[in-house]
Structures are given as C-alpha cells and as structure tokens.
Amino acid sequence: PLWVFINADGRPLLGPRVGPQEAPTDVSAYRALLAEALAAHRRHPHEVEGVNTDGKPMAEPSPGPIDGSVVQAAMDGLTAAFDAEHAYFRHAPTSLAHGPLRLLLSPEAGMPRPAALAAAAAFLDGLGRSAVRDHIGGGFHHGWVDATRTVPRFEKLLCDNALLLQAYARMYAATENLFYRQVAEEIVTWAVRELREPAGGFWTSVS
C-alpha cells in the first residue's frame, strides 16, 4: 500500500492502494502496472493529476482547539451511521474503524455519551468475538472480506493492533467490563511475543 506515481517535477499523479499480487520477483507484474498508469495519464492527464494541476496551495489547518459543537456533530453523525444489526459503520463495512472509535471514545470529548458508548461497545463486542480476532495467538487481522467477519485478511499489522489496544483499553476504563481488558492484554502479549525484534523495537506486521 501507499504507492504514489509522480511526474517529472515531483507532483503526485496516482496512488494505487495496493500493488501487484504476484510475487515480488515477478517484474512483469510491475511493468504492467506502470504501463496502466502511463496510459491513464496520457488519456486523462488533468483528471489523473487532480487538484494539483491548478497550483492552489493546500488549506492551512485552523489554529486553536476544535469547537465542541463540531466534535458533537461528528459523533452524532457516526452514531446515526452505525448499523446495529451488523455492528459496523455503514460507510466502511469491512473496516476496523480506527477513526470512528477514536472519536467516540475520545477523552477530549469527556465521558462518552450513551449513544456513542453503545455504538463503540457493539462494534468492539462484535469484532472481539469474530474471526478477525486471533482467539488462540492474540491480536487482530487486518480487516475482513465478508459481511459476517468470518473470513479475515490474514495479515496482522502493528498499527491496527496499537489503535485497537487503545480502543479496548478506553472501553474497559468506561465500563469496567473484563472482556475489554482481556482483549487488550492479549494484544500486548501477542505484540511483545511476535513483533518484538532483538534490538528492542517492533516489526510492523506479520502474515
């Protein structure tokens, strides 16, 4: 992931989310991807280059803290978009929902409101009891491919698990439900056992 094709002056053109699925030694797959990117740029150069073609600078972030009403409006939008039947957010049904969880359980927003806490709890309950969680080895896989969370993407990322650790720990702090504490502790145990490298750092993923 996080590939970016650039033009001669360094401006980004295309950012495919994933590269070729063939083995890294299969150069032909990468050549084919490059050929597709070049063909797309030749056919629709302005569309490919997107907003970078107009020369406008990126908007600067507003100084100071975010107004509380903005945060509350975002939280209300998330709770409204939560599918209680399937326990996921409708705009991202196969996502680990790091952003929504971080907002709903944000300490800056104070104690989570009942609707926000209920949505976060339902999501984390469903995720924690699904096949996305490794119930034997600990940790979570990188999302899932089906509506029932039966078939996970068989890769575990440090970044995913770090954010889920935060979410489960915050949920435990808010509810004192031991299930959330157990899941959080399993994430830590797995990361230290599987991702710790000899020099003391952590590998970024395992698959």
PDB file of C-alpha atoms in Angstrom, residues 82 89 100-107 111-126 129 163-184:
ATOM      1  CA  PHE A  82     -23.874   2.786  12.823  1.00  0.00           C
ATOM      2  CA  PHE A  89     -20.389   1.649  10.360  1.00  0.00           C
ATOM      3  CA  PRO A 100     -14.752   6.428  14.419  1.00  0.00           C
ATOM      4  CA  LEU A 101     -13.663   4.510  17.521  1.00  0.00           C
ATOM      5  CA  ARG A 102     -11.088   7.115  18.434  1.00  0.00           C
ATOM      6  CA  LEU A 103     -13.676   9.879  18.195  1.00  0.00           C
ATOM      7  CA  LEU A 104     -16.464   8.020  20.000  1.00  0.00           C
ATOM      8  CA  LEU A 105     -14.122   7.128  22.877  1.00  0.00           C
ATOM      9  CA  SER A 106     -12.068  10.312  22.801  1.00  0.00           C
ATOM     10  CA  PRO A 107     -11.060  11.544  26.265  1.00  0.00           C
ATOM     11  CA  MET A 111     -17.209  10.667  29.184  1.00  0.00           C
ATOM     12  CA  PRO A 112     -18.781   9.042  26.101  1.00  0.00           C
ATOM     13  CA  ARG A 113     -22.489   9.743  25.722  1.00  0.00           C
ATOM     14  CA  PRO A 114     -24.769   6.696  25.903  1.00  0.00           C
ATOM     15  CA  ALA A 115     -25.342   6.508  22.123  1.00  0.00           C
ATOM     16  CA  ALA A 116     -21.634   6.849  21.363  1.00  0.00           C
ATOM     17  CA  LEU A 117     -20.658   4.325  24.017  1.00  0.00           C
ATOM     18  CA  ALA A 118     -23.310   1.872  22.786  1.00  0.00           C
ATOM     19  CA  ALA A 119     -22.073   2.087  19.180  1.00  0.00           C
ATOM     20  CA  ALA A 120     -18.425   1.640  20.173  1.00  0.00           C
ATOM     21  CA  ALA A 121     -19.303  -1.232  22.517  1.00  0.00           C
ATOM     22  CA  ALA A 122     -21.353  -3.051  19.870  1.00  0.00           C
ATOM     23  CA  PHE A 123     -18.552  -2.691  17.330  1.00  0.00           C
ATOM     24  CA  LEU A 124     -15.827  -3.877  19.713  1.00  0.00           C
ATOM     25  CA  ASP A 125     -18.006  -6.716  21.015  1.00  0.00           C
ATOM     26  CA  GLY A 126     -18.675  -7.984  17.505  1.00  0.00           C
ATOM     27  CA  ARG A 129     -15.923 -12.317  19.074  1.00  0.00           C
ATOM     28  CA  LEU A 163      -5.133   1.527  17.831  1.00  0.00           C
ATOM     29  CA  LEU A 164      -7.409  -1.361  18.825  1.00  0.00           C
ATOM     30  CA  LEU A 165      -5.469  -1.704  22.076  1.00  0.00           C
ATOM     31  CA  GLN A 166      -6.257   1.932  22.781  1.00  0.00           C
ATOM     32  CA  ALA A 167      -9.944   1.421  21.945  1.00  0.00           C
ATOM     33  CA  TYR A 168     -10.357  -1.682  24.120  1.00  0.00           C
ATOM     34  CA  ALA A 169      -8.459  -0.058  26.999  1.00  0.00           C
ATOM     35  CA  ARG A 170     -10.643   3.042  26.833  1.00  0.00           C
ATOM     36  CA  MET A 171     -13.763   0.896  26.680  1.00  0.00           C
ATOM     37  CA  TYR A 172     -12.628  -1.021  29.756  1.00  0.00           C
ATOM     38  CA  ALA A 173     -11.985   2.267  31.573  1.00  0.00           C
ATOM     39  CA  ALA A 174     -15.502   3.438  30.707  1.00  0.00           C
ATOM     40  CA  THR A 175     -17.347   0.207  31.557  1.00  0.00           C
ATOM     41  CA  GLU A 176     -15.051  -1.967  33.726  1.00  0.00           C
ATOM     42  CA  ASN A 177     -16.161  -4.901  31.562  1.00  0.00           C
ATOM     43  CA  LEU A 178     -13.440  -7.551  31.916  1.00  0.00           C
ATOM     44  CA  PHE A 179     -13.903  -8.724  28.327  1.00  0.00           C
ATOM     45  CA  TYR A 180     -12.343  -5.497  27.046  1.00  0.00           C
ATOM     46  CA  ARG A 181      -9.460  -5.809  29.479  1.00  0.00           C
ATOM     47  CA  GLN A 182      -8.827  -9.401  28.367  1.00  0.00           C
ATOM     48  CA  VAL A 183      -8.706  -8.439  24.690  1.00  0.00           C
ATOM     49  CA  ALA A 184      -6.372  -5.511  25.413  1.00  0.00           C
TER      50      ALA A 184
END
